[in-house]
mmCIF file of C-alpha atoms and ligand atoms in Angstrom:
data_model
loop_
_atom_site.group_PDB
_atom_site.id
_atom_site.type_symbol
_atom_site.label_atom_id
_atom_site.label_comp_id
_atom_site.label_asym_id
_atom_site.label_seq_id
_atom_site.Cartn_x
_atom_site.Cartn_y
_atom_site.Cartn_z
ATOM 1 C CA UNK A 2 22.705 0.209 -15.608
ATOM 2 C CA UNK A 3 19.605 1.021 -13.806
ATOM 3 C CA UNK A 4 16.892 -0.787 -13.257
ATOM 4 C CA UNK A 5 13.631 0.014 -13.566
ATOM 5 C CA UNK A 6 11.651 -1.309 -10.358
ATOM 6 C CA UNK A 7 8.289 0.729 -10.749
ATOM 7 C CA UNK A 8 5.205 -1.653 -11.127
ATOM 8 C CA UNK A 9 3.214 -2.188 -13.667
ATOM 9 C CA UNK A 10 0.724 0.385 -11.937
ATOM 10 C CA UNK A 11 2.996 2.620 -11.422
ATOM 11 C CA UNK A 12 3.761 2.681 -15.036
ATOM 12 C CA UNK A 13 -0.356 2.804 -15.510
ATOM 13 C CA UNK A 14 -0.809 6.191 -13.567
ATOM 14 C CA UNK A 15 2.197 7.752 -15.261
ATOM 15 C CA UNK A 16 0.950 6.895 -18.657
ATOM 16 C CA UNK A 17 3.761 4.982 -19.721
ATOM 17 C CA UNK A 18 0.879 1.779 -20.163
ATOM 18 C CA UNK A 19 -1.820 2.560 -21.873
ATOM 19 C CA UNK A 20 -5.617 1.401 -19.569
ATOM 20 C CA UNK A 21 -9.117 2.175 -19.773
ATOM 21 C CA UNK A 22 -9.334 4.534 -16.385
ATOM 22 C CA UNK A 23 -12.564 5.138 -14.677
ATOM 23 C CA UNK A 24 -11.360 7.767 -11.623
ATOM 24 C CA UNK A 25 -8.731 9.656 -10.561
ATOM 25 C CA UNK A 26 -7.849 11.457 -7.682
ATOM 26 C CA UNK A 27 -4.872 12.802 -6.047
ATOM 27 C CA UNK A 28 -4.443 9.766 -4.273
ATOM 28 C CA UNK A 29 -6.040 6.759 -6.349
ATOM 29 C CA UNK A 30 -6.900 5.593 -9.631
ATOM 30 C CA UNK A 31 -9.375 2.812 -11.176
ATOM 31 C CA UNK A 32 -9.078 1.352 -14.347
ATOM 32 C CA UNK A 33 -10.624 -1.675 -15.767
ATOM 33 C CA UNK A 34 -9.320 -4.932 -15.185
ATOM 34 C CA UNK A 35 -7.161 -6.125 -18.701
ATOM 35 C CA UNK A 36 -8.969 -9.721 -17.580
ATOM 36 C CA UNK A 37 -12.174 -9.034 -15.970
ATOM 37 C CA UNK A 38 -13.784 -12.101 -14.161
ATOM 38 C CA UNK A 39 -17.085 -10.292 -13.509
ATOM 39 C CA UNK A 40 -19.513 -8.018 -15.940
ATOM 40 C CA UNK A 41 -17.448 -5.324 -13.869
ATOM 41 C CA UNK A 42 -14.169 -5.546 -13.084
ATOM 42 C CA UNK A 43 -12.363 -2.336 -11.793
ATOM 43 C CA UNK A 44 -8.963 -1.923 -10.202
ATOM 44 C CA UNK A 45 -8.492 0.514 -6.916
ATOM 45 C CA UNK A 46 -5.048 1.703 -6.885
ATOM 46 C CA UNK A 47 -3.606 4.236 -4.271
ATOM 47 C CA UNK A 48 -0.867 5.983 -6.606
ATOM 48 C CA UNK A 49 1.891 5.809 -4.030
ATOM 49 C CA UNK A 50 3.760 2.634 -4.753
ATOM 50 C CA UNK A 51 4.969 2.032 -0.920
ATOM 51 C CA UNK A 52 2.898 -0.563 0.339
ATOM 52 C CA UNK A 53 2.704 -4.046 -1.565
ATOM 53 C CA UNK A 54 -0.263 -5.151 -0.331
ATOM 54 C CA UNK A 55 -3.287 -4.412 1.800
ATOM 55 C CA UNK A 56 -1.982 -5.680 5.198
ATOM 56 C CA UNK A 57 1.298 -3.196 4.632
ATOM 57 C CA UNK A 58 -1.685 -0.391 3.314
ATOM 58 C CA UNK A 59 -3.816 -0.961 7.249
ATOM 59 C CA UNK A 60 -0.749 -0.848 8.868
ATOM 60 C CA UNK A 61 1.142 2.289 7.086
ATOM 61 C CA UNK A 62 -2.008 4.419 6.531
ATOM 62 C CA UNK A 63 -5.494 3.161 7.874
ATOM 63 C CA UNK A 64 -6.738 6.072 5.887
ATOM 64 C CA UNK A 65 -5.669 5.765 2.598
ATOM 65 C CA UNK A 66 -7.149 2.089 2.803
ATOM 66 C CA UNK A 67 -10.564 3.729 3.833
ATOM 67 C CA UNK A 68 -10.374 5.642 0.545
ATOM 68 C CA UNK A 69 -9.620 2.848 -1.481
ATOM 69 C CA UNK A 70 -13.168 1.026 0.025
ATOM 70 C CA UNK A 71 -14.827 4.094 0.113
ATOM 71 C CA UNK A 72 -13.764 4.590 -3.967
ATOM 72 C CA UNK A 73 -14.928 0.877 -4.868
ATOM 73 C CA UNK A 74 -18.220 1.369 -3.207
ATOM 74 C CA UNK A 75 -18.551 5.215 -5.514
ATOM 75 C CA UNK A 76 -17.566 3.408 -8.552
ATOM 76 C CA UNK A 77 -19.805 0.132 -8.065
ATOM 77 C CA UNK A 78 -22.457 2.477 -7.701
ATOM 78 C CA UNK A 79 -21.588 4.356 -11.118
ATOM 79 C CA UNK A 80 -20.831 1.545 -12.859
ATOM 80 C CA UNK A 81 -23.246 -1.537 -11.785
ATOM 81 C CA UNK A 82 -25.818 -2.014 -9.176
ATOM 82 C CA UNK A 83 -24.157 -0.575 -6.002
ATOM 83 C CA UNK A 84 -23.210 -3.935 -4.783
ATOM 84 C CA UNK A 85 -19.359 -5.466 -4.928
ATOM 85 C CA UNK A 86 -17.199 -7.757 -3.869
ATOM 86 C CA UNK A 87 -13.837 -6.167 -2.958
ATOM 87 C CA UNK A 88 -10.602 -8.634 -3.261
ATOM 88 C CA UNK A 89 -7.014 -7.764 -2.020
ATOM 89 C CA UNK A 90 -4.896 -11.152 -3.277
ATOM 90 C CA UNK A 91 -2.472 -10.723 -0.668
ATOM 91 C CA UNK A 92 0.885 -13.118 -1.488
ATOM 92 C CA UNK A 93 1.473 -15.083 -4.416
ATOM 93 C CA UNK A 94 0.013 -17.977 -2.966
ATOM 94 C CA UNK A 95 -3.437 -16.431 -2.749
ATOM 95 C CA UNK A 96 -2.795 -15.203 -6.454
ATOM 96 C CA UNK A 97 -0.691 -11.698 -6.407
ATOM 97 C CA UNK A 98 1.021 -11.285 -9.249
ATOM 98 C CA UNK A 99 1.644 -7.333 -9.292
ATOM 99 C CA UNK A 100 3.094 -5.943 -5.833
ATOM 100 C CA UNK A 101 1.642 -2.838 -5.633
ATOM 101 C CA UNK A 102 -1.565 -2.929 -3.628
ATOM 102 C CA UNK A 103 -4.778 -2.434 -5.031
ATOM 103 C CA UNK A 104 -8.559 -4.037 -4.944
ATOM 104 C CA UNK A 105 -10.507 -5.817 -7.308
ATOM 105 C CA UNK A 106 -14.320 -4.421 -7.424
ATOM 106 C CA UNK A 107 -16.292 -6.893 -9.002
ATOM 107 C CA UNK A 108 -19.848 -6.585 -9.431
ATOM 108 C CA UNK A 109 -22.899 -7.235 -11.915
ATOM 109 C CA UNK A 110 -24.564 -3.870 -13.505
ATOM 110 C CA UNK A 111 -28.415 -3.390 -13.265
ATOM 111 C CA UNK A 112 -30.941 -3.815 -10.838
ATOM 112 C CA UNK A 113 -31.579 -7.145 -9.108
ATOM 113 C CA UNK A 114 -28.823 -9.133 -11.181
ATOM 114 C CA UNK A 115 -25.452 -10.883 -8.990
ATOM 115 C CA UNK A 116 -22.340 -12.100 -8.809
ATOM 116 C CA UNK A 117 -22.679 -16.257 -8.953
ATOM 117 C CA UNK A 118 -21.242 -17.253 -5.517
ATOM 118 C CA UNK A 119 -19.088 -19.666 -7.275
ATOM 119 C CA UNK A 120 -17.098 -16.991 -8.663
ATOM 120 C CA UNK A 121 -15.133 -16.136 -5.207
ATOM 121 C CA UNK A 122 -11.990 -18.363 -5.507
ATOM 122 C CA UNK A 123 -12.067 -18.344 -8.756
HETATM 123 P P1 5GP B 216 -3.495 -9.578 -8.737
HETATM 124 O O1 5GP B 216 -3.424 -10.922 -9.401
HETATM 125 O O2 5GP B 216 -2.108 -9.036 -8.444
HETATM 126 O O3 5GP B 216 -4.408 -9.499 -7.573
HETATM 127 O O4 5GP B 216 -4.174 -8.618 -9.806
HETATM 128 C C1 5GP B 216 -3.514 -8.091 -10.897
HETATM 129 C C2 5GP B 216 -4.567 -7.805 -11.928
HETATM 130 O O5 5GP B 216 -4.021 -6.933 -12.884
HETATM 131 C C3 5GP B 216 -5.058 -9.034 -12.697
HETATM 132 O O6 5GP B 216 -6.463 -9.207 -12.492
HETATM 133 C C4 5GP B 216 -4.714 -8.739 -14.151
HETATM 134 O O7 5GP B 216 -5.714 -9.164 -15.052
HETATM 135 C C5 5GP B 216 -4.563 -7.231 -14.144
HETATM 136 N N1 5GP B 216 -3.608 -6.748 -15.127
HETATM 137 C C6 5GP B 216 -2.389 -7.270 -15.428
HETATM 138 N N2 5GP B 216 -1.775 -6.528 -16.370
HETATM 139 C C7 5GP B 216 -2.641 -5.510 -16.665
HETATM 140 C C8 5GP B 216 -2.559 -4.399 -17.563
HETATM 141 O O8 5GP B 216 -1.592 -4.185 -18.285
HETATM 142 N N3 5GP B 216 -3.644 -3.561 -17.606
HETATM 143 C C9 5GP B 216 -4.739 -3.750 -16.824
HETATM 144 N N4 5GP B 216 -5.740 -2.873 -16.950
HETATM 145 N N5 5GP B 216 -4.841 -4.779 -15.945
HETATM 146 C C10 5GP B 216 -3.794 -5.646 -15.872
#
């Protein structure tokens, strides 16, 4: 029997999983976090499903990660102030729970409003 080892995002960019998507490009989509810890809470995910997290992403391809940041910073712009905190959990001890690398934007929509610092390690 086979199994089927796509991730969860995987299964979100082939439409299998229904999500609320912001962007897409040939190589990453955003959606919006199912459980958003901030007024704004996107996910950047580069569609390949090769690397498992960000340190395997800057070592593999240094330019795909630059998209990724260069995505969050376009969407934090269209969607809150322009500000954002970008998270890769990187192991399950620093919270991963799906293996297929991709950053959390948070941020706070409209002009001079913030994230509360408290919210980092959350
Ligand atoms: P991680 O904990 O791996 O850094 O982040 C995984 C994120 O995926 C979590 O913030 C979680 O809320 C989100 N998530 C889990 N399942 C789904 C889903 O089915 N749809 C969406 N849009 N987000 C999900």
């Amino acid at each position: 029997m086979e199994t089927d080892e796509r991730s969860l995002f995987s299964r979100i960019i082939d439409r299998e999983i229904p999500a609320d998507i912001v962007y897409e490009d040939d190589e990453v989509i955003a959606f919006r976090d199912i459980a958003p810890k901030a007024p704004v809470h996107l996910l950047v995910v580069p569609k390949t499903g090769q690397y498992r997290d960000v340190a395997e992403l800057a070592a593999g391809d240094p330019a795909l990660l630059a998209t990724v940041v260069a995505t969050a910073k376009r969407l934090a712009d269209e969607h809150a102030n322009g500000d954002f905190r970008l998270i890769f959990n990187t192991g399950a001890g620093a919270g991963q729970t799906v293996f297929h690398v991709h950053a959390h934007v948070l941020s706070a929509p409209g002009e001079g409003n913030s994230l509360e610092e408290g919210n980092l390690a959350d």
